[in-house]
PDB file of C-alpha atoms in Angstrom:
ATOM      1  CA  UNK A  10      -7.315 -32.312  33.524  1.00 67.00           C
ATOM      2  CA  UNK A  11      -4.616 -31.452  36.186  1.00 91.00           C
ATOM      3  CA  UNK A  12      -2.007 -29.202  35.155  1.00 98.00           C
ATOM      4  CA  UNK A  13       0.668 -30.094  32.217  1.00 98.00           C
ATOM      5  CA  UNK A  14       3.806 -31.481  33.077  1.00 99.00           C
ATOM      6  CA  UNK A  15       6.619 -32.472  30.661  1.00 99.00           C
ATOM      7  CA  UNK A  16       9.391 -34.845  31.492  1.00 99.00           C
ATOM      8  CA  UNK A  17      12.216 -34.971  29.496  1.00 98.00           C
ATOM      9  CA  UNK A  18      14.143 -38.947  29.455  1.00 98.00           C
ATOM     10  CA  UNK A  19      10.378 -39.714  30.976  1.00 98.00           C
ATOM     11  CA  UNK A  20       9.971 -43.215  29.570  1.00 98.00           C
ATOM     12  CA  UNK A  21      12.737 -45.123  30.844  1.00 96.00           C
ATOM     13  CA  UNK A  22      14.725 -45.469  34.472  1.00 96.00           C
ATOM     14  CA  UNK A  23      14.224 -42.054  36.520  1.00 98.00           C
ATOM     15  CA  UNK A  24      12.382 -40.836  34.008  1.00 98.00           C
ATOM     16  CA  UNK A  25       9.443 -43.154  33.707  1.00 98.00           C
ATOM     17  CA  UNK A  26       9.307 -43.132  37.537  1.00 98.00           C
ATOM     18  CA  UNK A  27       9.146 -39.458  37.669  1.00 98.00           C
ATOM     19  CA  UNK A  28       6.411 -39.266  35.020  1.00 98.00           C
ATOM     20  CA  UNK A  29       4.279 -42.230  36.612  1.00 98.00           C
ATOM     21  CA  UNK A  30       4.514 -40.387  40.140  1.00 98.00           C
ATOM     22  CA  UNK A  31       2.941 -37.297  38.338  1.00 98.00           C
ATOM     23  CA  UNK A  32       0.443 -39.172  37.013  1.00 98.00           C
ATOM     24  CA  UNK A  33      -0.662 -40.493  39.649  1.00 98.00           C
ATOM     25  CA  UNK A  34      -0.526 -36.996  41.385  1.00 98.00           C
ATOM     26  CA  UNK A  35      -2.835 -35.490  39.414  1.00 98.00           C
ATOM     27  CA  UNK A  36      -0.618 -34.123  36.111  1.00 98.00           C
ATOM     28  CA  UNK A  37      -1.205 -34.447  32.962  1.00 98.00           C
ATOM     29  CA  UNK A  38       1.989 -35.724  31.252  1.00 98.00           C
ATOM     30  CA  UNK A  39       4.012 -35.833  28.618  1.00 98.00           C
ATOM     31  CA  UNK A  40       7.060 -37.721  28.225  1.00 98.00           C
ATOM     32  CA  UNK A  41      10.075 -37.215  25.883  1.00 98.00           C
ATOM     33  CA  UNK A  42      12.404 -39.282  24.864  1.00 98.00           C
ATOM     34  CA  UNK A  43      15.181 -39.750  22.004  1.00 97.00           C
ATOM     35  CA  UNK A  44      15.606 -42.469  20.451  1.00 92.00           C
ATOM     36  CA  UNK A  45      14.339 -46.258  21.806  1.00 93.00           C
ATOM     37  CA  UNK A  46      11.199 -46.217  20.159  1.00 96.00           C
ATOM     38  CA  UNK A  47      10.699 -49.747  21.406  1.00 96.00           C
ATOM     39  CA  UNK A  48      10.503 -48.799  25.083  1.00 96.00           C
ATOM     40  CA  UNK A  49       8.520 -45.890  24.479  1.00 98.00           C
ATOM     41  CA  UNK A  50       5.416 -47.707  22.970  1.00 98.00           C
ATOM     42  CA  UNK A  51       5.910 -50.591  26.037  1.00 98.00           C
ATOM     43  CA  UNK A  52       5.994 -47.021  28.454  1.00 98.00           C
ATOM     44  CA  UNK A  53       2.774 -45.361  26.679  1.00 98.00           C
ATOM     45  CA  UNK A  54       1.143 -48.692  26.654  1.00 98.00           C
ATOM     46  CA  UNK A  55       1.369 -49.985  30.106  1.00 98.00           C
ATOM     47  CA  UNK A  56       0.846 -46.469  31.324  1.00 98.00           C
ATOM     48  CA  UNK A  57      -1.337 -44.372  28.953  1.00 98.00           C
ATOM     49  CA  UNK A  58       1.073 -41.620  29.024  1.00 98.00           C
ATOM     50  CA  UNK A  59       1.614 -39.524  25.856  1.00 98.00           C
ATOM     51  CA  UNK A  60       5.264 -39.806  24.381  1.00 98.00           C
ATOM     52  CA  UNK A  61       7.199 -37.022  22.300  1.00 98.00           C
ATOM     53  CA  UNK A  62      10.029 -38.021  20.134  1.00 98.00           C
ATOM     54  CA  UNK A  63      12.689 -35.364  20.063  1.00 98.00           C
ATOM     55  CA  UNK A  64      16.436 -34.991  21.287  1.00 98.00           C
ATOM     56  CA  UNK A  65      16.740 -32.353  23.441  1.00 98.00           C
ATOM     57  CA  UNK A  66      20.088 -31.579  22.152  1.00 98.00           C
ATOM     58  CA  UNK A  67      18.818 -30.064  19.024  1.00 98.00           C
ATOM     59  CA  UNK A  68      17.113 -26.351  20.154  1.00 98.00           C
ATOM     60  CA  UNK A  69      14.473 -25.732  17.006  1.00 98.00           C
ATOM     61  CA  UNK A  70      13.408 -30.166  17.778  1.00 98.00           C
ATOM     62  CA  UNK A  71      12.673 -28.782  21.504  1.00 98.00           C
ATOM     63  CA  UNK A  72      10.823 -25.489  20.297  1.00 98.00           C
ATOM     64  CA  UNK A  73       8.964 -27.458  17.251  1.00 98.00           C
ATOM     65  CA  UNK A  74       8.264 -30.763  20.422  1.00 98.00           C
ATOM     66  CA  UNK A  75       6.829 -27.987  23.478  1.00 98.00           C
ATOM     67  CA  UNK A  76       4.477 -26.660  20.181  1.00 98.00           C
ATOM     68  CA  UNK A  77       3.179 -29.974  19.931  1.00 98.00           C
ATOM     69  CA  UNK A  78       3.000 -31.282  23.543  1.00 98.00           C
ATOM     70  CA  UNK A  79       1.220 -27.687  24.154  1.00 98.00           C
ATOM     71  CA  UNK A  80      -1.203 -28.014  20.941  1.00 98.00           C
ATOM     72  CA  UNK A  81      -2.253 -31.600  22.130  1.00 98.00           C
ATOM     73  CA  UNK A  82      -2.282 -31.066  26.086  1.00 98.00           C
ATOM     74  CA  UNK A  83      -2.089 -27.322  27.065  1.00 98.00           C
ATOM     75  CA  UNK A  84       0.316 -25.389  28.590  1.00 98.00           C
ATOM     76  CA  UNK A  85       3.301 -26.634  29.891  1.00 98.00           C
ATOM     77  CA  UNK A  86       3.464 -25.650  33.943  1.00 98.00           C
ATOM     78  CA  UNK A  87       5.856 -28.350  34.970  1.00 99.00           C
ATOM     79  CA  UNK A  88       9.156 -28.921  33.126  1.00 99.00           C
ATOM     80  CA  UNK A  89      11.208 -31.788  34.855  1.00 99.00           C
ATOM     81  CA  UNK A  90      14.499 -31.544  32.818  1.00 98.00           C
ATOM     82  CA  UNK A  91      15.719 -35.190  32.951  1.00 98.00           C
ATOM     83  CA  UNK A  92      17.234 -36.147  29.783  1.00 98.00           C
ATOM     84  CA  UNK A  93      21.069 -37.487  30.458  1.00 96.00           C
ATOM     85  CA  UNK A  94      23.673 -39.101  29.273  1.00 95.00           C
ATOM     86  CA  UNK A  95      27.389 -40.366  29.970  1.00 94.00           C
ATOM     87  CA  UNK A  96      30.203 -40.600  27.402  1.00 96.00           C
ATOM     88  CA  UNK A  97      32.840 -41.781  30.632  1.00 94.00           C
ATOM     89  CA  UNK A  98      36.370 -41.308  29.741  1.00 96.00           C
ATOM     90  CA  UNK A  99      39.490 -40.341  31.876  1.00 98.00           C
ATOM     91  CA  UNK A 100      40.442 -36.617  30.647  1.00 98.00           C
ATOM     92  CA  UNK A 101      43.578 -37.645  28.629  1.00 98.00           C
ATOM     93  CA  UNK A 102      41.328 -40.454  26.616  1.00 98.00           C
ATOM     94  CA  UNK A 103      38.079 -38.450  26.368  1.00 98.00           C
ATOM     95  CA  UNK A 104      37.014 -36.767  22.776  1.00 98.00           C
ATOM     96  CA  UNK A 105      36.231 -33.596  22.005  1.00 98.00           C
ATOM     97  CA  UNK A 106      33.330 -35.555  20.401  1.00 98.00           C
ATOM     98  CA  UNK A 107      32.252 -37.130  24.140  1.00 98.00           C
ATOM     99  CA  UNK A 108      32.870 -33.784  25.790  1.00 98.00           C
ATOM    100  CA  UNK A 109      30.375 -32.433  23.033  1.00 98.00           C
ATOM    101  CA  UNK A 110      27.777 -34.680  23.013  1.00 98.00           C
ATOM    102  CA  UNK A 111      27.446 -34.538  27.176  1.00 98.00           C
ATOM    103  CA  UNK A 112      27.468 -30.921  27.231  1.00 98.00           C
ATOM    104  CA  UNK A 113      25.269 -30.235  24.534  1.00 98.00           C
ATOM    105  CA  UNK A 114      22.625 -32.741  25.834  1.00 98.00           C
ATOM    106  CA  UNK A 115      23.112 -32.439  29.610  1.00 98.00           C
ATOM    107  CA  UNK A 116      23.571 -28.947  29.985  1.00 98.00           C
ATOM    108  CA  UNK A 117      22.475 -27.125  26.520  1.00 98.00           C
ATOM    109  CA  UNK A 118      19.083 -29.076  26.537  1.00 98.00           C
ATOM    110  CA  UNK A 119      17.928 -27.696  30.122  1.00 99.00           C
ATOM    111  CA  UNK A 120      18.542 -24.384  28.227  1.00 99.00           C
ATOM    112  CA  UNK A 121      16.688 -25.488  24.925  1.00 98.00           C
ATOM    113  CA  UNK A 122      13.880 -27.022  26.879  1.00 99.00           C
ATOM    114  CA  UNK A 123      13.293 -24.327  29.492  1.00 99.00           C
ATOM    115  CA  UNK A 124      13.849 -21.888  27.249  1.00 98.00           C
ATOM    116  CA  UNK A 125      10.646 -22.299  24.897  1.00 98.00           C
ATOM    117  CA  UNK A 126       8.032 -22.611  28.172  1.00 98.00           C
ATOM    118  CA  UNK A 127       9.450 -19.573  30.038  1.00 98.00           C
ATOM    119  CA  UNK A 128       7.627 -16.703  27.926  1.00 98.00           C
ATOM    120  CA  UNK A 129       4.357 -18.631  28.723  1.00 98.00           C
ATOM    121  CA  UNK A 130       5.362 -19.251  32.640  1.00 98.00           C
ATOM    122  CA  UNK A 131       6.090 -15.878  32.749  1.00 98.00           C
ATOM    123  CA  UNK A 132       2.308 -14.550  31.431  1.00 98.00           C
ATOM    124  CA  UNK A 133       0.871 -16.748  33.467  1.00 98.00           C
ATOM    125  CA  UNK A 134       2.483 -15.847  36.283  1.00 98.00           C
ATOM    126  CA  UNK A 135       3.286 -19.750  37.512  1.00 98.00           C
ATOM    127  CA  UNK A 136       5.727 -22.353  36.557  1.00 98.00           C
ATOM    128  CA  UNK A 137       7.792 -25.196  37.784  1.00 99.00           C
ATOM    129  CA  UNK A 138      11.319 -26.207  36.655  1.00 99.00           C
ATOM    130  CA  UNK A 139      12.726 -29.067  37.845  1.00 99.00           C
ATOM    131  CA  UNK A 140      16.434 -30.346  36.628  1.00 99.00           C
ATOM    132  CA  UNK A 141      17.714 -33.593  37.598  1.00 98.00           C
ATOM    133  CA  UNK A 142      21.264 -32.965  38.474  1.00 98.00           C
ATOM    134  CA  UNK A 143      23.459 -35.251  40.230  1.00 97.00           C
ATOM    135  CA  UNK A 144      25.635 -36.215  42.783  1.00 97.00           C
ATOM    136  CA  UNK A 145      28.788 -36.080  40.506  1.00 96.00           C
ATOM    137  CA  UNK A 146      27.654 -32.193  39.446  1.00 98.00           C
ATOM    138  CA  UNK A 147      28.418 -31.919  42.952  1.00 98.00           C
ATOM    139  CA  UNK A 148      31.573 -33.653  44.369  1.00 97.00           C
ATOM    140  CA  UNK A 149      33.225 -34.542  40.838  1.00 97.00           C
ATOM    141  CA  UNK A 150      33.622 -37.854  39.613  1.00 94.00           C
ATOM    142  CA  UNK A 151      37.165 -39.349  37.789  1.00 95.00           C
ATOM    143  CA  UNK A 152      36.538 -40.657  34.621  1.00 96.00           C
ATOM    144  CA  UNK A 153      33.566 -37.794  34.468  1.00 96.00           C
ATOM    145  CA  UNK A 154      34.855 -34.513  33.628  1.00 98.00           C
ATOM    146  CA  UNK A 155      32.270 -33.943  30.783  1.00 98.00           C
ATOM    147  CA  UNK A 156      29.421 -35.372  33.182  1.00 97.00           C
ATOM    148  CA  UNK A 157      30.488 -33.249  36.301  1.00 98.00           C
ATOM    149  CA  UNK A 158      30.316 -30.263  34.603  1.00 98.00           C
ATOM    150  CA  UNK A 159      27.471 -30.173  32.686  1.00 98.00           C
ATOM    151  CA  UNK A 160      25.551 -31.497  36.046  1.00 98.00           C
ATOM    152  CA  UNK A 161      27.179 -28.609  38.242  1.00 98.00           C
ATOM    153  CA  UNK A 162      26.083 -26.252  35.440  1.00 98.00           C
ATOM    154  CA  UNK A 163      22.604 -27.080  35.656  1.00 98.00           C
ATOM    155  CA  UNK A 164      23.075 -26.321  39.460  1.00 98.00           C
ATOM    156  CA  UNK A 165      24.234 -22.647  38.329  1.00 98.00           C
ATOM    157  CA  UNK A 166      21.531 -22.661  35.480  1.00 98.00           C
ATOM    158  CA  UNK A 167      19.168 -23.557  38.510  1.00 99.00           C
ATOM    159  CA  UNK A 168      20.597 -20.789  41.103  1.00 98.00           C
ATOM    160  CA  UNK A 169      21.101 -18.168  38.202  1.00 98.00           C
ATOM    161  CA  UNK A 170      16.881 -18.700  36.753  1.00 99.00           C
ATOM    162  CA  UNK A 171      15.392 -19.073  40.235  1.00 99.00           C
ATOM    163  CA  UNK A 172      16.502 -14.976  40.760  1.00 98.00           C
ATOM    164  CA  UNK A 173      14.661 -14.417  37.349  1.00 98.00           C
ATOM    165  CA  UNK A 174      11.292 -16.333  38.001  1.00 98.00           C
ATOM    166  CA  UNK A 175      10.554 -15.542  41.692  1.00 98.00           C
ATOM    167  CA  UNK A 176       8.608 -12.914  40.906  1.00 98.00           C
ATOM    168  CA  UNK A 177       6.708 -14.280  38.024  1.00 98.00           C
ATOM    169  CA  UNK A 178       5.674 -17.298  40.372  1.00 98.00           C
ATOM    170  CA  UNK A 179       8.171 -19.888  38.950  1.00 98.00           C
ATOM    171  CA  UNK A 180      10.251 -21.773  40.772  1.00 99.00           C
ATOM    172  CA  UNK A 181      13.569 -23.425  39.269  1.00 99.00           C
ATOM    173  CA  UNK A 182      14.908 -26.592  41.817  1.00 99.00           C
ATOM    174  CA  UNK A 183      17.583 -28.760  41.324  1.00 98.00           C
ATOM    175  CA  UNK A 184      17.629 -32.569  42.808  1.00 98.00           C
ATOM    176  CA  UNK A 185      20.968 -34.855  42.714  1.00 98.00           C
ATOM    177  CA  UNK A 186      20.306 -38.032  42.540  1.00 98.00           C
ATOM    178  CA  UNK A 187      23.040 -40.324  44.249  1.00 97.00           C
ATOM    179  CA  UNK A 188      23.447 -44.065  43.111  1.00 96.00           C
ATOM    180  CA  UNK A 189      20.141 -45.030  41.745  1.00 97.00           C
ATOM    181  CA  UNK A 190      18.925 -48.562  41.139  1.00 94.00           C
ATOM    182  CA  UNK A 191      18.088 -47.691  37.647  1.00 90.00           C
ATOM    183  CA  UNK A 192      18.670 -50.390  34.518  1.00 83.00           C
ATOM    184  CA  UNK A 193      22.185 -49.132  34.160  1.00 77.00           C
ATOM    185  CA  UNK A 194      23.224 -49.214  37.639  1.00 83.00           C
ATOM    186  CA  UNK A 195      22.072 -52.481  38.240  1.00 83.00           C
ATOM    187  CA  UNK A 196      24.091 -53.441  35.312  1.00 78.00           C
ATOM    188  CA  UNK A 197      27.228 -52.982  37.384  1.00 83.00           C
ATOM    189  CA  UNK A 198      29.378 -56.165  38.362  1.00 86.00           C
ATOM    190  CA  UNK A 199      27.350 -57.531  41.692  1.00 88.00           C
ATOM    191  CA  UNK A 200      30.823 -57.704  43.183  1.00 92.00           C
ATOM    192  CA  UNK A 201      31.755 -54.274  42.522  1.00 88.00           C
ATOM    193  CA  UNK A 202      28.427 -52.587  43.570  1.00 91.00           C
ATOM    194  CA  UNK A 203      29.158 -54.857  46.609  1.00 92.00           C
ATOM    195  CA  UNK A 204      33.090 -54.141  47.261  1.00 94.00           C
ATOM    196  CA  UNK A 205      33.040 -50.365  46.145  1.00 91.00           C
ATOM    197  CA  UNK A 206      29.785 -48.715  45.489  1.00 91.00           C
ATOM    198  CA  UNK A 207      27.511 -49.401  48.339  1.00 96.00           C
ATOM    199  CA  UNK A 208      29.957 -49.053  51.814  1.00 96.00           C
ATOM    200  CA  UNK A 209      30.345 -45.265  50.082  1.00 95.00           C
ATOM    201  CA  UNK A 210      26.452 -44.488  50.667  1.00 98.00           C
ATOM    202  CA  UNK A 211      25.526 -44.078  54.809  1.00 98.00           C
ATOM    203  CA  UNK A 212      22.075 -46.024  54.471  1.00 98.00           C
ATOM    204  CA  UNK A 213      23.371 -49.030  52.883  1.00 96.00           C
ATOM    205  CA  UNK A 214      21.743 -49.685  49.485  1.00 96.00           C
ATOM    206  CA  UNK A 215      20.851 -47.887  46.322  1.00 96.00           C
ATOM    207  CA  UNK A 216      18.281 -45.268  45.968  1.00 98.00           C
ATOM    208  CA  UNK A 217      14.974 -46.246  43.880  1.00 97.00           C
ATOM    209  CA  UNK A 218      13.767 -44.202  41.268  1.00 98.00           C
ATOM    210  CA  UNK A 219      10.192 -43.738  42.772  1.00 98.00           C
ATOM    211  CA  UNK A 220      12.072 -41.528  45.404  1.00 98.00           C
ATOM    212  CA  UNK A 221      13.281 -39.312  43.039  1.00 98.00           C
ATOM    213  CA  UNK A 222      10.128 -39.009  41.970  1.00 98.00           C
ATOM    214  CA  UNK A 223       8.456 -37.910  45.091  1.00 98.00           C
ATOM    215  CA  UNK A 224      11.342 -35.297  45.519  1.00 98.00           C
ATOM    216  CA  UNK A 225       9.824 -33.935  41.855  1.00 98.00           C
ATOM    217  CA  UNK A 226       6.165 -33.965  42.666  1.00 98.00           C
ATOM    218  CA  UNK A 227       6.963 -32.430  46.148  1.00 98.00           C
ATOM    219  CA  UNK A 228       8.517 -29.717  44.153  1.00 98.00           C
ATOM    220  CA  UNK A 229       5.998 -29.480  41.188  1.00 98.00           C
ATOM    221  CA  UNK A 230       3.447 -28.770  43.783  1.00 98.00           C
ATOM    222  CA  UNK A 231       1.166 -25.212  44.514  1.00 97.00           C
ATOM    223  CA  UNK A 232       2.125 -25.892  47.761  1.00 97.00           C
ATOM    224  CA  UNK A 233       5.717 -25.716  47.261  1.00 98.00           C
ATOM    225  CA  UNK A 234       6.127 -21.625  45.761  1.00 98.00           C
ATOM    226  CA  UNK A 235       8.645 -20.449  48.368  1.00 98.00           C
ATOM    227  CA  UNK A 236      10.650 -23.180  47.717  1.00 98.00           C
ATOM    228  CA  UNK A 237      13.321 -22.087  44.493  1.00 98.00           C
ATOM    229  CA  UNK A 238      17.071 -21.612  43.643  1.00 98.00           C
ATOM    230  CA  UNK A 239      16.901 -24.986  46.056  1.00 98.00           C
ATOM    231  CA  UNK A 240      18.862 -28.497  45.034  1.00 98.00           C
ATOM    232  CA  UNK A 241      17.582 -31.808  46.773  1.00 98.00           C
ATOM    233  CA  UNK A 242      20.431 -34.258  47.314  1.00 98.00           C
ATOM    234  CA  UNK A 243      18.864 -37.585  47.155  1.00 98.00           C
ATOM    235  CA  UNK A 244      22.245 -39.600  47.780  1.00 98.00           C
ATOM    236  CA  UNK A 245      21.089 -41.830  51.165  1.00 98.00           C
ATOM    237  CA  UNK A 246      24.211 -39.704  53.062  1.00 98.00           C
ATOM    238  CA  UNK A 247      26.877 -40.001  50.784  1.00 97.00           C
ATOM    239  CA  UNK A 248      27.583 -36.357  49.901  1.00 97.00           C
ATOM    240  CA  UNK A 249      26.795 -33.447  51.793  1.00 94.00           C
ATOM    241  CA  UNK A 250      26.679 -29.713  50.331  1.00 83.00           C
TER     242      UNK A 250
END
């Protein structure tokens, strides 16, 4: 068995990509999700990786989920902090409700899932974590104040941990995805993606989730220890930082 790696959001869109790529490097995986159990039996099935039903939202369900993933698999080495969501709103129509529910999943949960593997990181003197940030963490997006700044907090969260862990052998990365040709995104108006979306990225198209994934199991890696405090933008040239 290859070392443990636990992907949070790993059984649909980035996720699932991200966990398959670790498979097939050599990981042994587990992936979380929330709440479609439907797609999570059709992603352990067609894949054979094991799925954990928790929201990462709620710290004592991540604490109680990382007891069971570890119980069942081992030791958690690699956390790729993926879960996300979007609650879109311009500022003067968005709910305290939306801003809650964004923050507490997109930004709270990298705390409530890192926070339960560091101790044993720490003794063991290795660890990978991995949050998937984003483009709009970045630049800012209208319509995405809640989603901007719980993505450029887990860039700080990122910066801030990768001090901490250096010399415990744990590196904390960051990668931003761009405009991803996940479900969701390909869910956009064809005319719109056309007309609005694509002539902002340089290359021409939308990203694919696989190449997130490589930018995760590059990261994950042995190889890759003096890499940390370090965010990836994965955007095909549309934002630099």
């Amino acid at each position: 068995m290859g070392r443990v790696a636990l992907v949070t959001g790993g059984t649909r869109g980035i996720g699932a990509a991200i966990s398959i790529a670790l498979k097939d490097a050599g990981y042994t995986v587990a992936a979380n999700y929330a709440g479609n159990d439907e797609a999570a039996a059709k992603f352990k099935s067609e894949t054979g990786i094991a799925v954990y039903k928790w929201s990462v939202a709620d710290y004592d369900a991540c604490v109680a989920g990382v007891a069971q993933v570890e119980a069942d698999l081992g030791p958690v080495e690699v956390l790729v902090n993926n879960a996300g969501i979007t609650r879109d709103a311009m500022f003067h129509k968005m709910t305290k409700e939306n801003w809650d529910a964004v923050i507490n999943t997109n930004l709270s949960g990298v705390f409530n899932m890192t926070h339960p593997v560091w101790s044993g990181m720490r003794d063991r003197k290795f660890g990978r974590v991995i949050n998937i940030s984003s483009i709009n963490g970045q630049k800012g997006q209208a319509g995405q104040v809640n989603y901007s700044a719980s993505k450029a907090g887990d860039i700080g969260f990122t910066r801030a941990l990768a001090q901490e862990g250096a010399r415990a052998g744990i590196t904390v990365n960051a990668i931003c995805p761009g405009y991803i040709g996940t479900e969701m995104v390909r869910a956009i108006d064809e005319e719109v993606l056309k007309s609005r979306i694509l002539p902002q990225i340089p290359v021409g198209r939308l990203g694919e989730p696989e190449e997130i994934a490589r930018c995760v199991v590059f990261l994950a890696a042995d190889d890759a220890g003096f890499i940390t405090g370090s965010t990836i933008s994965a955007n095909g040239g549309q934002f630099f930082s």
